[in-house]
Amino acid sequence: MSLCMGCMQEIGDQKVCPHCGFDSSEQQSAPYLPYGTVLADRYIVGAGIDTNGESTRYLCFDKQTGDILIVCEFLPMGLFSRDEGQTEVRVNYEDRLVFSKLKDEFSDYYRIVSELKEFSALMDVHNIIEENNTVYVIEENEDLIPFVEYVERSNGSIEWDIARPLFMPVISALEALHKRGVGHYAIAPKNMYITSSGKIKISGFASENERKRGTALKSQLFKGAAAPEQYEDNFPLDDITDIYGFCATLFYALTGHLPKSAPERLKDSRLLMSTNTVKKLPPHVVSALANGLQVERENRITDFDELRSQLSVAHTAKAIQEEISRTASMNISRGEQSKKGKNGMSGVSITIISAAVTVLILGVVGVIWLMQNPLAGMFGGDKNSTEAATKATEWTGATIPKLTGMTYSEAEDSVKSNSQIKLMRSINDEYSDSVAEGKIMTQYPEAGTKIDQEDTIYISVTVSKGKQMRELPKIEGLTIDEAATAISKQGLLASPEYQYNDKYAEGRVIGYKDGQAGDSVEYGKKITVLVSKGKEPTEQESSEE
């Protein structure tokens, strides 16, 4: 069975996949696993999906079940090396203790996630494998729609009535993680997906070491969704941290854009939300967002029960409902249930209708209050914020630059002004029939990929060696130096062999010993060139000498 490494569909002898267009003649460059690597004699590894400072995710095929899954490899950048085409991770000697500790924490983290299968918002972990001196986590791979795409399809934002049933299971999942002593700490639109059944799935799992500054790992924080404390070195993360990310993602869903980054909000804590958006949201939701996105931890919602309560109408209507029950009980105890008013309604009915009107009035008053109360100072409601919300689906942030077609030195020069980007060149260059020698033929992540994290991004590039088969240039009559130059330009090596020749003067090239101009030979091959010693001397000339 021949599989496409880009989509894991059968492609037979075809090199370019008819399903997804992936070119199977390409190779996955180090330090990532080579295409076709088999783990636990079961999982065939394909193309890389994404990477961070702690791990890399690939598509994979389960030979036992025929399922297409995802494998997450513990791959902490800067603490290991891996040769081109190899699977074994080699740990730097001075980093072996740190590597071992981080690897154990990575395994423990995913074991906890694997035990929480009853929570629909969590990805299902199928297996955890130790192999190649590292750890692999096998995850489900459902037919999912990226949450960002889902919001964009919904005209750039979604209504609260739609968002509420989507997000409430996420609160339960986060609560369960924290009860087991771990958190997610990267709840962000990019790490959310929608299933075919219309439910949210959380992705982007990583240990706490990856989600804050000051650890041995290159941290990955998502702009606008990472809490202020995640930017501080080794600040202890907790449920309050995840509440910030959750509320930022819900804010995105309801408005179409994320809050400003936490460092920016420490200078100006206002949230960009148009007046129209504030008016159409229930007041208690606006209040909950404001409380969950406080930049000062002591002012933020402190636990998931409180978050759940503030996002429901229960805490707003509870006092009203209690008053309705109390009044109704009093009326019933006095026998009022049998009495009718002049309008034919009982006292209880009047009380209930009055309470309903009260709720309606409170809703209207709540909106007005939010616009005038100091809490509303967190929100911007001018024309600019409305326009920003309208344009939210248009990504205006930074993207991965295009490096293909450049030489490696040109690529280094093009990114040296961006301290966030680091280049990683594969150890061995590769052949290409379409990309000139010395030019970058592939890069990962691809050009145009959104940069929505605020720490180091590694771009792995592979440089072309040009065509594997090279054409022998025409060299007859050239000097040996001229011929050697022409041959070396083709990536070949020349060695001379001298012989007499009546046609070419001494020192001129006669031709190739094996083959002729126009023949195809493999790159790097040593070519024997025949060089003239001039005419062969006659017997008389030899005797005179």
Coordinates of C-alpha atoms in Angstrom, one line a residue, residues 36-525:
G36 CA 7.1 6.9 6.4
T37 CA 8.6 6.5 9.8
V38 CA 6.8 3.7 11.6
L39 CA 6.2 4.0 15.4
A40 CA 5.4 1.0 17.6
D41 CA 5.3 -1.1 14.4
R42 CA 1.8 0.4 13.9
Y43 CA 1.7 4.2 13.1
I44 CA 3.0 5.5 9.8
V45 CA 4.2 9.1 10.2
G46 CA 3.3 11.7 7.5
A47 CA 3.6 15.4 7.0
G48 CA 4.1 17.8 9.9
I49 CA 1.1 19.9 10.9
D50 CA 2.4 22.4 13.4
T51 CA 5.2 22.8 15.9
N52 CA 6.1 24.7 19.1
G53 CA 9.0 24.9 21.5
E54 CA 8.0 21.6 23.1
S55 CA 6.5 19.3 20.5
T56 CA 5.7 18.7 16.8
R57 CA 2.4 17.2 15.5
Y58 CA 2.3 15.1 12.3
L59 CA -0.4 13.3 10.4
C60 CA -0.2 9.5 10.8
F61 CA -1.9 6.3 9.7
D62 CA -2.9 3.5 12.0
K63 CA -2.0 0.2 10.2
Q64 CA -4.2 -1.8 12.6
T65 CA -7.4 0.2 12.3
G66 CA -6.9 2.0 9.0
D67 CA -7.7 5.3 10.8
I68 CA -5.9 8.6 10.0
L69 CA -4.7 10.0 13.3
I70 CA -2.3 12.7 14.7
V71 CA 1.0 11.9 16.4
C72 CA 2.5 14.5 18.8
E73 CA 6.3 14.1 19.3
F74 CA 8.1 15.5 22.3
L75 CA 10.7 17.7 20.5
P76 CA 12.0 20.5 22.8
M77 CA 13.9 22.9 20.5
G78 CA 17.5 23.6 21.5
L79 CA 17.9 20.5 23.7
F80 CA 18.5 17.8 21.1
S81 CA 19.7 17.1 17.6
R82 CA 18.6 14.6 14.9
D83 CA 20.5 13.8 11.7
E84 CA 18.8 14.0 8.4
G85 CA 16.8 10.9 7.6
Q86 CA 17.2 9.6 11.2
T87 CA 14.6 8.9 13.8
E88 CA 16.7 8.8 17.0
V89 CA 16.8 11.9 19.1
R90 CA 20.2 12.7 20.4
V91 CA 20.2 14.8 23.6
N92 CA 23.0 17.3 24.2
Y93 CA 25.1 16.0 27.1
E94 CA 24.7 19.1 29.2
D95 CA 21.0 19.1 28.7
R96 CA 20.2 15.4 29.5
L97 CA 18.8 16.0 33.0
V98 CA 16.6 18.9 31.9
F99 CA 15.5 16.9 28.8
S100 CA 14.6 13.9 31.0
K101 CA 12.6 16.0 33.5
L102 CA 10.7 17.8 30.7
K103 CA 10.0 14.5 28.9
D104 CA 8.5 13.0 32.1
E105 CA 6.3 16.1 32.7
F106 CA 5.1 15.9 29.0
S107 CA 4.2 12.2 29.5
D108 CA 2.4 12.8 32.8
Y109 CA 0.5 15.7 31.3
Y110 CA -0.9 13.7 28.4
R111 CA -1.7 10.7 30.7
I112 CA -4.0 13.0 32.7
V113 CA -5.6 14.3 29.4
S114 CA -6.1 10.7 28.3
E115 CA -8.0 9.8 31.4
L116 CA -10.6 12.6 30.9
K117 CA -12.4 11.0 28.0
E118 CA -15.9 11.9 29.3
F119 CA -15.4 15.5 28.5
S120 CA -16.5 16.2 24.9
A121 CA -14.3 19.3 24.5
L122 CA -11.1 17.4 25.0
M123 CA -9.3 15.6 22.2
D124 CA -9.2 11.8 22.7
V125 CA -5.7 10.4 23.4
H126 CA -5.4 6.9 21.9
N127 CA -1.9 5.9 23.0
I128 CA 1.3 7.2 24.5
I129 CA 4.6 5.6 23.2
E130 CA 8.2 5.9 24.3
E131 CA 10.5 5.4 21.4
N132 CA 13.6 7.0 19.6
N133 CA 14.6 8.4 23.0
T134 CA 11.5 10.6 23.1
V135 CA 7.7 10.3 23.7
Y136 CA 4.8 10.2 21.2
V137 CA 1.2 10.8 21.8
I138 CA -1.4 9.4 19.4
E139 CA -4.5 11.7 19.2
E140 CA -7.8 11.4 17.4
N141 CA -8.2 13.2 14.1
E142 CA -11.8 14.1 13.6
D143 CA -13.3 15.9 10.6
L144 CA -12.9 19.3 12.1
I145 CA -13.4 22.9 11.1
P146 CA -11.0 25.5 12.5
F147 CA -12.8 27.8 14.9
V148 CA -11.4 30.8 13.1
E149 CA -12.9 29.6 9.8
Y150 CA -16.2 28.8 11.6
V151 CA -16.5 32.4 12.9
E152 CA -15.5 33.8 9.5
R153 CA -18.3 31.8 7.9
S154 CA -20.7 33.2 10.4
N155 CA -20.2 36.8 9.1
G156 CA -17.3 37.4 11.4
S157 CA -19.0 36.8 14.8
I158 CA -21.6 34.6 16.4
E159 CA -24.6 35.3 18.5
W160 CA -24.6 34.6 22.3
D161 CA -27.4 32.0 21.9
I162 CA -25.1 30.0 19.6
A163 CA -21.9 30.7 21.6
R164 CA -23.3 29.6 24.9
P165 CA -23.9 25.9 24.2
L166 CA -20.5 25.8 22.4
F167 CA -18.4 27.3 25.2
M168 CA -20.0 25.9 28.4
P169 CA -18.5 22.4 27.8
V170 CA -15.1 24.0 27.6
I171 CA -15.5 25.4 31.1
S172 CA -16.2 21.9 32.4
A173 CA -13.2 20.5 30.5
L174 CA -10.8 23.2 31.9
E175 CA -12.3 22.7 35.4
A176 CA -11.6 18.9 35.2
L177 CA -8.0 19.5 34.1
H178 CA -7.3 21.9 37.0
K179 CA -8.8 19.4 39.4
R180 CA -6.1 17.0 38.2
G181 CA -3.4 19.6 38.8
V182 CA -2.8 20.7 35.2
G183 CA -4.2 23.4 32.9
H184 CA -4.3 24.2 29.2
Y185 CA -3.0 27.8 29.3
A186 CA -3.3 28.3 25.5
I187 CA -7.1 28.6 25.0
A188 CA -7.2 30.7 21.9
P189 CA -9.2 30.7 18.6
K190 CA -6.3 28.9 16.8
N191 CA -6.5 26.0 19.3
M192 CA -10.3 25.5 18.9
Y193 CA -12.2 23.4 16.3
I194 CA -15.8 22.6 15.5
T195 CA -16.8 19.0 15.0
S196 CA -19.3 17.8 12.4
S197 CA -21.8 17.5 15.2
G198 CA -21.4 21.2 16.1
K199 CA -19.3 20.9 19.3
I200 CA -16.0 22.6 20.3
K201 CA -12.8 20.6 20.5
I202 CA -9.7 22.0 22.2
S203 CA -6.3 21.4 20.7
G204 CA -2.9 22.9 21.4
F205 CA -2.1 20.9 24.6
A206 CA 1.3 21.4 26.1
S207 CA 2.9 21.3 29.6
E208 CA 3.0 24.5 31.7
N209 CA 6.7 24.9 30.7
E210 CA 5.7 25.8 27.2
R211 CA 3.1 28.3 28.2
K212 CA 5.1 30.8 30.2
R213 CA 8.4 32.6 30.1
G214 CA 11.5 31.7 32.0
T215 CA 11.7 27.9 31.4
A216 CA 14.1 25.7 29.4
L217 CA 11.5 25.6 26.6
K218 CA 10.9 28.2 23.9
S219 CA 7.5 29.4 25.0
Q220 CA 4.5 29.7 22.7
L221 CA 2.0 32.4 23.8
F222 CA -1.0 33.5 21.7
K223 CA -1.3 37.2 21.2
G224 CA -4.5 38.5 22.7
A225 CA -5.4 35.3 24.5
A226 CA -2.4 34.8 26.8
A227 CA -2.8 36.3 30.3
P228 CA -0.5 39.0 31.6
E229 CA 1.2 36.6 34.1
Q230 CA 2.3 34.3 31.3
Y231 CA 4.8 37.0 30.2
E232 CA 6.5 37.0 33.6
D233 CA 9.4 34.6 34.2
N234 CA 8.2 31.4 36.0
F235 CA 5.0 32.9 37.3
P236 CA 2.8 30.0 38.7
L237 CA -0.1 29.5 36.3
D238 CA -3.6 28.4 37.6
D239 CA -7.3 28.4 36.8
I240 CA -7.3 32.2 36.8
T241 CA -4.9 32.1 33.8
D242 CA -7.1 29.8 31.8
I243 CA -10.2 32.0 32.6
Y244 CA -8.4 34.9 30.9
G245 CA -7.8 32.8 27.7
F246 CA -11.3 31.4 27.8
C247 CA -12.9 34.9 28.0
A248 CA -10.5 36.2 25.3
T249 CA -11.6 33.4 23.0
L250 CA -15.3 34.0 23.8
F251 CA -14.7 37.7 23.2
Y252 CA -13.3 36.8 19.8
A253 CA -16.3 34.6 19.0
L254 CA -18.8 37.4 19.9
T255 CA -17.0 40.3 18.4
G256 CA -14.8 38.8 15.6
H257 CA -11.5 40.0 17.1
L258 CA -9.3 39.3 20.1
P259 CA -8.4 41.8 22.8
K260 CA -5.1 43.6 22.5
S261 CA -2.1 41.6 23.8
A262 CA -1.7 41.5 27.6
P263 CA 1.5 43.8 27.6
E264 CA -0.5 46.4 25.6
R265 CA -3.5 46.1 28.0
L266 CA -1.3 46.7 31.0
K267 CA -0.9 50.2 29.5
D268 CA -4.5 50.6 28.3
S269 CA -6.9 48.0 29.7
R270 CA -9.9 48.9 27.5
L271 CA -11.5 46.2 25.4
L272 CA -12.3 47.1 21.8
M273 CA -16.1 46.4 21.4
S274 CA -18.5 48.5 19.4
T275 CA -21.5 50.1 21.0
N276 CA -23.8 48.0 18.7
T277 CA -22.1 44.8 20.0
V278 CA -22.5 45.8 23.6
K279 CA -26.2 46.6 23.0
K280 CA -27.0 43.2 21.4
L281 CA -25.3 41.1 24.1
P282 CA -27.0 40.3 27.4
P283 CA -25.7 42.6 30.1
H284 CA -24.5 39.8 32.3
V285 CA -22.3 38.4 29.4
V286 CA -20.7 41.8 28.9
S287 CA -20.1 42.0 32.6
A288 CA -18.6 38.5 32.7
L289 CA -16.2 39.2 29.8
A290 CA -15.0 42.4 31.6
N291 CA -14.5 40.5 34.8
G292 CA -12.7 37.6 33.1
L293 CA -10.4 39.8 31.2
Q294 CA -9.2 42.0 34.0
V295 CA -5.4 42.4 33.6
E296 CA -4.9 42.5 37.4
R297 CA -5.3 38.9 38.7
E298 CA -6.9 40.0 42.0
N299 CA -9.8 41.6 40.0
R300 CA -10.3 38.7 37.7
I301 CA -12.9 35.9 38.0
T302 CA -11.2 33.4 40.3
D303 CA -12.8 30.0 39.6
F304 CA -14.8 28.1 37.0
D305 CA -18.0 28.0 39.1
E306 CA -18.0 31.8 39.3
L307 CA -17.3 32.0 35.6
R308 CA -20.1 29.6 34.8
S309 CA -22.5 31.6 37.1
Q310 CA -21.6 35.0 35.6
L311 CA -22.2 33.7 32.1
S312 CA -25.7 32.5 33.0
V313 CA -28.7 34.6 33.9
A314 CA -29.0 32.7 37.2
H315 CA -27.0 35.1 39.3
T316 CA -28.9 38.1 37.8
A317 CA -32.4 36.6 38.2
K318 CA -31.9 34.7 41.4
A319 CA -33.0 37.5 43.7
I320 CA -36.1 38.2 41.5
Q321 CA -37.0 34.5 41.5
E322 CA -36.7 34.3 45.3
E323 CA -38.9 37.3 45.6
I324 CA -41.5 35.8 43.3
S325 CA -41.5 32.6 45.4
R326 CA -41.7 34.5 48.7
T327 CA -44.6 36.7 47.5
A328 CA -46.5 33.8 46.0
S329 CA -46.2 31.9 49.3
M330 CA -47.5 34.8 51.3
N331 CA -50.4 35.2 49.0
I332 CA -51.3 31.5 49.0
S333 CA -51.0 31.3 52.8
R334 CA -53.6 34.1 53.0
G335 CA -56.0 32.4 50.7
E336 CA -55.3 35.0 47.9
Q337 CA -55.2 32.2 45.3
S338 CA -59.0 32.1 45.2
K339 CA -59.5 35.9 44.9
K340 CA -59.6 37.6 41.6
G341 CA -58.9 41.2 40.9
K342 CA -61.1 43.5 38.9
N343 CA -59.3 42.4 35.8
G344 CA -60.0 38.7 36.5
M345 CA -56.4 37.8 37.4
S346 CA -55.2 36.3 40.7
G347 CA -52.7 38.1 42.9
V348 CA -50.1 35.4 42.0
S349 CA -50.6 36.0 38.3
I350 CA -50.2 39.7 38.8
T351 CA -47.0 39.1 40.8
I352 CA -45.5 36.9 38.1
I353 CA -46.3 39.3 35.3
S354 CA -44.8 42.1 37.4
A355 CA -41.7 40.2 38.0
A356 CA -41.3 39.4 34.2
V357 CA -41.7 43.1 33.5
T358 CA -39.1 43.8 36.2
V359 CA -36.6 41.4 34.5
L360 CA -37.2 43.2 31.1
I361 CA -36.7 46.6 32.7
L362 CA -33.6 45.3 34.4
G363 CA -32.2 44.2 31.1
V364 CA -32.7 47.6 29.5
V365 CA -31.4 49.4 32.6
G366 CA -28.4 46.9 32.6
V367 CA -27.4 48.0 29.2
I368 CA -27.6 51.7 30.1
W369 CA -25.7 51.0 33.3
L370 CA -23.0 49.2 31.5
M371 CA -22.5 52.1 29.1
Q372 CA -22.3 54.6 32.0
N373 CA -20.8 52.6 34.8
P374 CA -17.0 52.6 35.4
L375 CA -16.9 49.0 34.3
A376 CA -18.0 50.1 30.8
G377 CA -14.8 52.1 30.7
M378 CA -13.2 48.8 29.7
F379 CA -15.0 49.0 26.4
G380 CA -14.5 51.3 23.4
G381 CA -17.7 52.1 21.5
D382 CA -16.7 54.6 18.8
K383 CA -16.7 54.4 15.0
N384 CA -13.2 53.0 14.9
S385 CA -14.1 50.0 17.1
T386 CA -17.1 49.2 14.9
E387 CA -15.0 49.3 11.8
A388 CA -12.4 47.1 13.5
A389 CA -15.0 44.5 14.4
T390 CA -16.3 44.6 10.8
K391 CA -12.8 44.0 9.5
A392 CA -11.9 41.4 12.1
T393 CA -11.9 38.5 9.7
E394 CA -9.2 40.1 7.6
W395 CA -5.9 39.0 9.1
T396 CA -3.7 42.1 9.3
G397 CA -1.0 40.7 11.6
A398 CA 2.4 39.3 10.7
T399 CA 2.8 36.2 8.6
I400 CA 5.6 33.7 7.8
P401 CA 7.7 35.2 5.0
K402 CA 8.3 33.5 1.8
L403 CA 11.9 32.1 1.7
T404 CA 11.7 29.6 -1.1
G405 CA 13.6 30.7 -4.2
M406 CA 16.2 32.5 -2.1
T407 CA 19.7 31.4 -1.3
Y408 CA 20.2 30.5 2.4
S409 CA 22.3 33.6 2.9
E410 CA 19.6 35.8 1.3
A411 CA 17.0 34.2 3.6
E412 CA 19.2 34.9 6.6
D413 CA 19.5 38.5 5.6
S414 CA 15.7 38.8 5.0
V415 CA 14.8 37.7 8.5
K416 CA 17.7 39.0 10.6
S417 CA 15.7 42.2 11.4
N418 CA 13.0 40.0 12.9
S419 CA 14.3 38.6 16.2
Q420 CA 11.3 36.3 16.6
I421 CA 12.2 34.2 13.6
K422 CA 15.1 31.7 13.6
L423 CA 16.1 29.6 10.5
M424 CA 17.0 25.9 10.7
R425 CA 18.7 24.4 7.7
S426 CA 18.4 20.7 7.1
I427 CA 21.7 18.9 7.4
N428 CA 21.6 17.5 3.9
D429 CA 20.5 19.4 0.9
E430 CA 18.1 17.7 -1.6
Y431 CA 17.8 17.3 -5.3
S432 CA 15.2 19.1 -7.3
D433 CA 14.3 19.1 -10.9
S434 CA 12.5 22.5 -10.6
V435 CA 14.5 24.5 -8.1
A436 CA 18.0 25.8 -9.0
E437 CA 21.0 24.7 -7.1
G438 CA 21.6 26.7 -4.0
K439 CA 18.1 28.0 -3.7
I440 CA 15.6 27.1 -0.9
M441 CA 13.2 24.5 -2.2
T442 CA 10.9 24.0 0.8
Q443 CA 10.1 25.7 4.1
Y444 CA 8.1 24.8 7.2
P445 CA 5.9 26.5 8.3
E446 CA 4.8 27.7 4.8
A447 CA 4.8 31.3 3.7
G448 CA 1.7 33.2 4.6
T449 CA 1.1 31.2 7.8
K450 CA -0.3 33.5 10.5
I451 CA 2.1 34.5 13.2
D452 CA -0.1 34.6 16.3
Q453 CA 2.4 33.6 18.9
E454 CA 4.8 36.0 20.5
D455 CA 7.9 33.9 21.0
T456 CA 10.6 32.3 18.8
I457 CA 9.3 30.7 15.6
Y458 CA 11.6 28.2 13.9
I459 CA 11.4 28.0 10.1
S460 CA 13.0 24.8 8.7
V461 CA 14.3 25.2 5.2
T462 CA 15.8 22.7 2.7
V463 CA 18.2 23.9 0.0
S464 CA 18.2 22.5 -3.5
K465 CA 21.2 20.7 -4.9
G466 CA 19.6 21.1 -8.3
K467 CA 18.8 18.2 -10.6
Q468 CA 20.1 14.8 -9.6
M469 CA 21.0 13.9 -13.2
R470 CA 23.3 16.4 -14.9
E471 CA 24.1 16.8 -18.6
L472 CA 27.7 16.5 -19.7
P473 CA 28.7 19.9 -21.2
K474 CA 30.5 20.2 -24.6
I475 CA 34.2 20.3 -23.9
E476 CA 36.0 19.2 -27.1
G477 CA 38.9 21.6 -27.9
L478 CA 38.8 23.4 -24.6
T479 CA 41.8 23.7 -22.3
I480 CA 41.8 21.4 -19.3
D481 CA 41.0 24.3 -17.0
E482 CA 38.1 25.5 -19.1
A483 CA 36.7 22.0 -19.3
A484 CA 37.1 21.5 -15.5
T485 CA 35.2 24.7 -14.9
A486 CA 32.3 23.7 -17.2
I487 CA 32.1 20.3 -15.6
S488 CA 32.2 21.6 -12.0
K489 CA 29.3 24.0 -12.8
Q490 CA 27.2 20.9 -13.4
G491 CA 28.1 19.5 -10.0
L492 CA 30.5 17.0 -11.4
L493 CA 34.2 16.3 -10.8
A494 CA 36.8 16.1 -13.6
S495 CA 40.0 14.1 -13.7
P496 CA 42.3 14.1 -16.7
E497 CA 43.7 11.2 -18.7
Y498 CA 46.3 12.1 -21.3
Q499 CA 46.8 10.5 -24.7
Y500 CA 48.1 11.3 -28.2
N501 CA 45.7 12.8 -30.7
D502 CA 46.2 14.1 -34.2
K503 CA 43.2 16.4 -34.1
Y504 CA 43.7 18.5 -31.0
A505 CA 46.9 20.3 -30.0
E506 CA 48.7 19.4 -26.8
G507 CA 46.8 20.5 -23.7
R508 CA 43.4 20.6 -25.5
V509 CA 40.5 18.3 -24.5
I510 CA 39.7 15.5 -26.8
G511 CA 36.4 14.5 -25.1
Y512 CA 35.1 12.1 -22.4
K513 CA 36.6 8.7 -21.8
D514 CA 33.1 7.2 -21.2
G515 CA 30.2 9.0 -22.7
Q516 CA 29.7 12.1 -24.7
A517 CA 28.3 15.6 -24.4
G518 CA 24.6 15.6 -23.7
D519 CA 24.7 12.4 -21.7
S520 CA 23.0 12.4 -18.2
V521 CA 25.1 11.5 -15.2
E522 CA 24.4 11.6 -11.5
Y523 CA 25.4 14.7 -9.5
G524 CA 28.8 14.5 -7.9
K525 CA 30.1 11.8 -10.2

